[in-house]
């Protein structure tokens, strides 16, 4: 029997960050929150050896899990910029075990990241890498616990002018501990993926540095125990 699965997800995130004037440990201290609302559509098709098949379609439009960043610290020295941050994923999204598609995960996650950026204003070259590790709690409804996840995002940008840059965006994801709990009937189910694609950054001159618009598209070249995906993202930020 052949089984085909296809899922399309669109998320709109409204977020806000606040940076305190007083430095903390010599760096800028920032807190933030992001609230996602989204739509997901799943199509499944099972085809037997006789060519007969059966399909399933399900979708959901609802709130997803809220991300809270209780602390983010940034330090700058010359062309080098450093960041350390902690983000808490709150199980606030819509979740129901009777539904096929859920936009909420129904468990807490804690994502610790660090970042290193090199930006040379003379050449307009920007290189950035941001590794992180995410710890997950058990889903109380299914008794399933997703293993610890390592992820790293990387960016290489070249500014063509003072306000516009193009570059390459990418990520690598690897689950480093197995899934567990009574609900983990498929075993370890450790997943891995790698994606890469183009991106841009635009800070319109008329906004005097307050507006930033960034976009990227990435394609999964490798995906194990995960959906092989294409990702598109458009971010608009305003500095008050």
Coordinates of C-alpha atoms in Angstrom, one line a residue:
X1 CA 0.0 0.0 0.0
X2 CA 1.2 3.5 -0.9
X3 CA 0.4 6.4 1.4
X4 CA 0.8 10.0 0.3
X5 CA 0.6 13.0 2.7
X6 CA 0.6 16.7 1.8
X7 CA 0.1 19.5 4.3
X8 CA -0.1 23.3 3.7
X9 CA 0.3 25.7 6.6
X10 CA 0.0 29.4 6.7
X11 CA 0.9 31.3 9.9
X12 CA 0.4 35.0 10.6
X13 CA 2.4 36.2 13.6
X14 CA 1.9 39.4 15.5
X15 CA 4.8 40.1 17.8
X16 CA 6.3 42.8 19.9
X17 CA 9.7 43.4 21.6
X18 CA 10.7 45.9 24.2
X19 CA 14.4 46.8 24.8
X20 CA 15.3 48.4 28.1
X21 CA 17.5 51.5 28.2
X22 CA 19.6 50.3 31.1
X23 CA 22.2 47.7 30.1
X24 CA 22.2 44.3 31.7
X25 CA 25.6 42.5 32.1
X26 CA 26.9 45.1 29.6
X27 CA 24.4 44.2 26.9
X28 CA 21.0 45.3 25.7
X29 CA 18.1 43.5 27.5
X30 CA 15.0 42.7 25.4
X31 CA 11.8 40.9 26.1
X32 CA 9.2 39.8 23.6
X33 CA 6.1 37.9 22.6
X34 CA 4.7 36.4 19.3
X35 CA 1.1 35.3 18.8
X36 CA 0.5 33.1 15.8
X37 CA -2.8 32.6 14.0
X38 CA -2.9 30.1 11.2
X39 CA -4.5 27.8 8.7
X40 CA -3.4 24.2 8.0
X41 CA -4.8 21.8 5.4
X42 CA -4.0 18.1 5.2
X43 CA -4.6 15.8 2.3
X44 CA -3.9 12.1 2.6
X45 CA -4.3 9.3 0.0
X46 CA -3.8 5.6 0.4
X47 CA -3.6 3.4 -2.7
X48 CA -3.7 -0.4 -2.5
X49 CA -2.1 -3.0 -4.9
X50 CA -5.3 -3.2 -6.9
X51 CA -5.1 0.5 -7.7
X52 CA -8.1 1.4 -5.5
X53 CA -7.6 4.2 -3.0
X54 CA -9.2 6.2 -0.3
X55 CA -8.5 9.8 0.7
X56 CA -8.8 12.1 3.7
X57 CA -9.0 15.8 3.9
X58 CA -8.9 17.9 7.0
X59 CA -8.1 21.5 7.9
X60 CA -8.1 24.0 10.8
X61 CA -8.1 27.8 11.2
X62 CA -7.2 28.8 14.7
X63 CA -4.6 30.2 17.1
X64 CA -1.3 28.4 17.4
X65 CA 1.1 28.3 20.4
X66 CA 2.3 31.7 21.8
X67 CA 6.0 32.2 22.0
X68 CA 7.3 34.3 24.9
X69 CA 10.9 35.5 25.2
X70 CA 11.5 36.5 28.8
X71 CA 15.1 37.5 28.1
X72 CA 17.4 38.3 25.2
X73 CA 20.8 39.9 25.6
X74 CA 22.7 41.5 22.8
X75 CA 26.4 42.7 22.9
X76 CA 28.2 44.6 20.2
X77 CA 32.0 45.1 19.7
X78 CA 33.2 46.5 16.4
X79 CA 31.9 44.5 13.5
X80 CA 30.9 41.6 15.8
X81 CA 27.5 41.1 17.4
X82 CA 26.5 38.5 20.0
X83 CA 23.1 37.3 21.3
X84 CA 21.8 34.8 23.8
X85 CA 18.0 34.3 24.3
X86 CA 15.5 32.0 25.8
X87 CA 12.0 31.5 24.3
X88 CA 9.2 29.6 25.9
X89 CA 6.6 28.0 23.7
X90 CA 3.3 28.0 25.6
X91 CA 0.7 25.3 24.8
X92 CA -2.0 27.9 24.1
X93 CA -2.9 26.8 20.6
X94 CA -6.1 25.0 19.6
X95 CA -5.7 21.2 20.3
X96 CA -8.2 18.4 20.3
X97 CA -7.3 14.7 20.1
X98 CA -10.4 14.0 18.1
X99 CA -9.2 16.4 15.4
X100 CA -6.9 15.3 12.5
X101 CA -5.2 18.7 12.2
X102 CA -4.2 20.7 15.3
X103 CA -2.3 24.1 15.3
X104 CA -1.4 23.7 18.9
X105 CA 1.2 21.2 20.2
X106 CA -0.3 20.7 23.7
X107 CA 3.1 20.7 25.4
X108 CA 5.6 23.2 26.7
X109 CA 8.9 23.8 24.8
X110 CA 12.0 25.8 26.0
X111 CA 14.3 27.0 23.2
X112 CA 17.8 28.3 24.2
X113 CA 19.7 30.1 21.4
X114 CA 22.9 31.9 20.9
X115 CA 23.9 33.9 17.8
X116 CA 27.1 35.4 16.3
X117 CA 26.9 38.0 13.6
X118 CA 29.8 39.6 11.6
X119 CA 28.8 42.8 9.8
X120 CA 31.3 44.8 7.8
X121 CA 29.8 48.2 6.9
X122 CA 32.7 49.0 4.5
X123 CA 32.2 45.9 2.3
X124 CA 28.5 45.4 3.1
X125 CA 29.0 41.8 4.0
X126 CA 27.0 40.1 6.8
X127 CA 27.5 36.5 8.1
X128 CA 25.4 35.1 10.9
X129 CA 25.0 31.8 12.6
X130 CA 22.4 31.0 15.3
X131 CA 22.5 27.5 17.0
X132 CA 19.9 26.5 19.5
X133 CA 18.5 23.6 21.5
X134 CA 14.9 23.0 22.3
X135 CA 13.6 20.9 25.2
X136 CA 10.1 19.5 25.1
X137 CA 7.7 18.3 27.8
X138 CA 5.2 15.4 27.5
X139 CA 1.9 15.9 25.8
X140 CA -0.5 15.0 28.6
X141 CA -3.3 14.0 26.2
X142 CA -1.3 11.4 24.3
X143 CA 1.5 10.6 26.7
X144 CA 3.9 11.4 23.9
X145 CA 7.2 13.3 24.4
X146 CA 9.2 14.7 21.4
X147 CA 12.9 14.4 21.9
X148 CA 15.3 17.2 22.4
X149 CA 15.9 19.2 19.2
X150 CA 19.1 20.9 17.9
X151 CA 18.7 23.5 15.2
X152 CA 21.0 26.1 13.6
X153 CA 20.1 28.9 11.3
X154 CA 22.6 30.7 9.1
X155 CA 22.6 33.7 6.8
X156 CA 25.1 35.2 4.3
X157 CA 24.0 38.6 3.1
X158 CA 25.6 41.1 0.8
X159 CA 24.3 44.7 0.8
X160 CA 24.0 46.1 -2.7
X161 CA 23.2 49.6 -1.2
X162 CA 22.9 51.0 2.3
X163 CA 19.3 49.9 2.5
X164 CA 19.0 46.7 0.4
X165 CA 20.7 43.3 0.8
X166 CA 20.3 39.9 -0.9
X167 CA 21.7 36.6 0.4
X168 CA 21.4 32.9 1.2
X169 CA 19.4 31.6 4.2
X170 CA 19.5 28.1 5.5
X171 CA 18.9 25.8 8.5
X172 CA 19.9 22.4 9.8
X173 CA 17.7 20.5 12.2
X174 CA 18.6 17.3 14.1
X175 CA 16.6 15.6 16.9
X176 CA 19.3 14.5 19.3
X177 CA 17.3 12.3 21.8
X178 CA 14.5 9.9 20.9
X179 CA 10.8 10.4 21.3
X180 CA 9.5 8.6 24.4
X181 CA 6.4 7.9 26.5
X182 CA 3.6 5.3 26.3
X183 CA 2.3 7.1 23.2
X184 CA 5.6 6.7 21.2
X185 CA 4.4 3.5 19.4
X186 CA 6.6 4.2 16.4
X187 CA 9.8 4.0 18.4
X188 CA 12.6 6.6 18.5
X189 CA 11.4 8.4 15.4
X190 CA 14.3 10.8 15.5
X191 CA 14.1 13.4 12.6
X192 CA 16.5 15.5 10.6
X193 CA 16.3 18.1 7.9
X194 CA 18.3 20.6 6.0
X195 CA 17.0 23.6 3.9
X196 CA 18.5 26.4 1.9
X197 CA 17.3 29.3 -0.2
X198 CA 17.5 32.9 -1.2
X199 CA 16.4 35.9 0.9
X200 CA 16.5 39.7 1.0
X201 CA 16.5 42.6 3.5
X202 CA 15.2 46.1 2.8
X203 CA 15.2 49.1 5.1
X204 CA 13.5 51.9 3.1
X205 CA 15.3 55.2 3.3
X206 CA 12.1 57.1 3.8
X207 CA 11.5 55.4 7.2
X208 CA 14.9 56.6 8.5
X209 CA 15.8 53.1 9.9
X210 CA 12.5 52.4 11.6
X211 CA 11.1 50.0 9.0
X212 CA 12.6 46.7 8.1
X213 CA 11.2 44.2 5.5
X214 CA 12.8 40.8 5.1
X215 CA 11.8 37.8 3.0
X216 CA 13.1 34.3 2.4
X217 CA 12.3 31.1 0.7
X218 CA 13.9 27.7 1.6
X219 CA 13.6 24.3 0.2
X220 CA 14.3 21.1 2.1
X221 CA 17.0 19.1 0.4
X222 CA 17.0 16.4 3.1
X223 CA 14.2 15.4 5.4
X224 CA 14.0 12.3 7.5
X225 CA 10.9 11.5 9.6
X226 CA 9.6 14.9 8.7
X227 CA 7.6 16.4 5.9
X228 CA 9.9 17.5 3.0
X229 CA 8.9 21.1 2.8
X230 CA 9.2 24.5 1.2
X231 CA 9.1 27.5 3.5
X232 CA 8.3 31.1 2.6
X233 CA 8.5 33.9 5.1
X234 CA 7.8 37.7 4.9
X235 CA 8.7 39.8 8.0
X236 CA 7.7 43.4 8.5
X237 CA 9.1 45.2 11.6
X238 CA 8.8 48.8 12.9
X239 CA 11.0 50.3 15.5
X240 CA 9.1 52.8 17.7

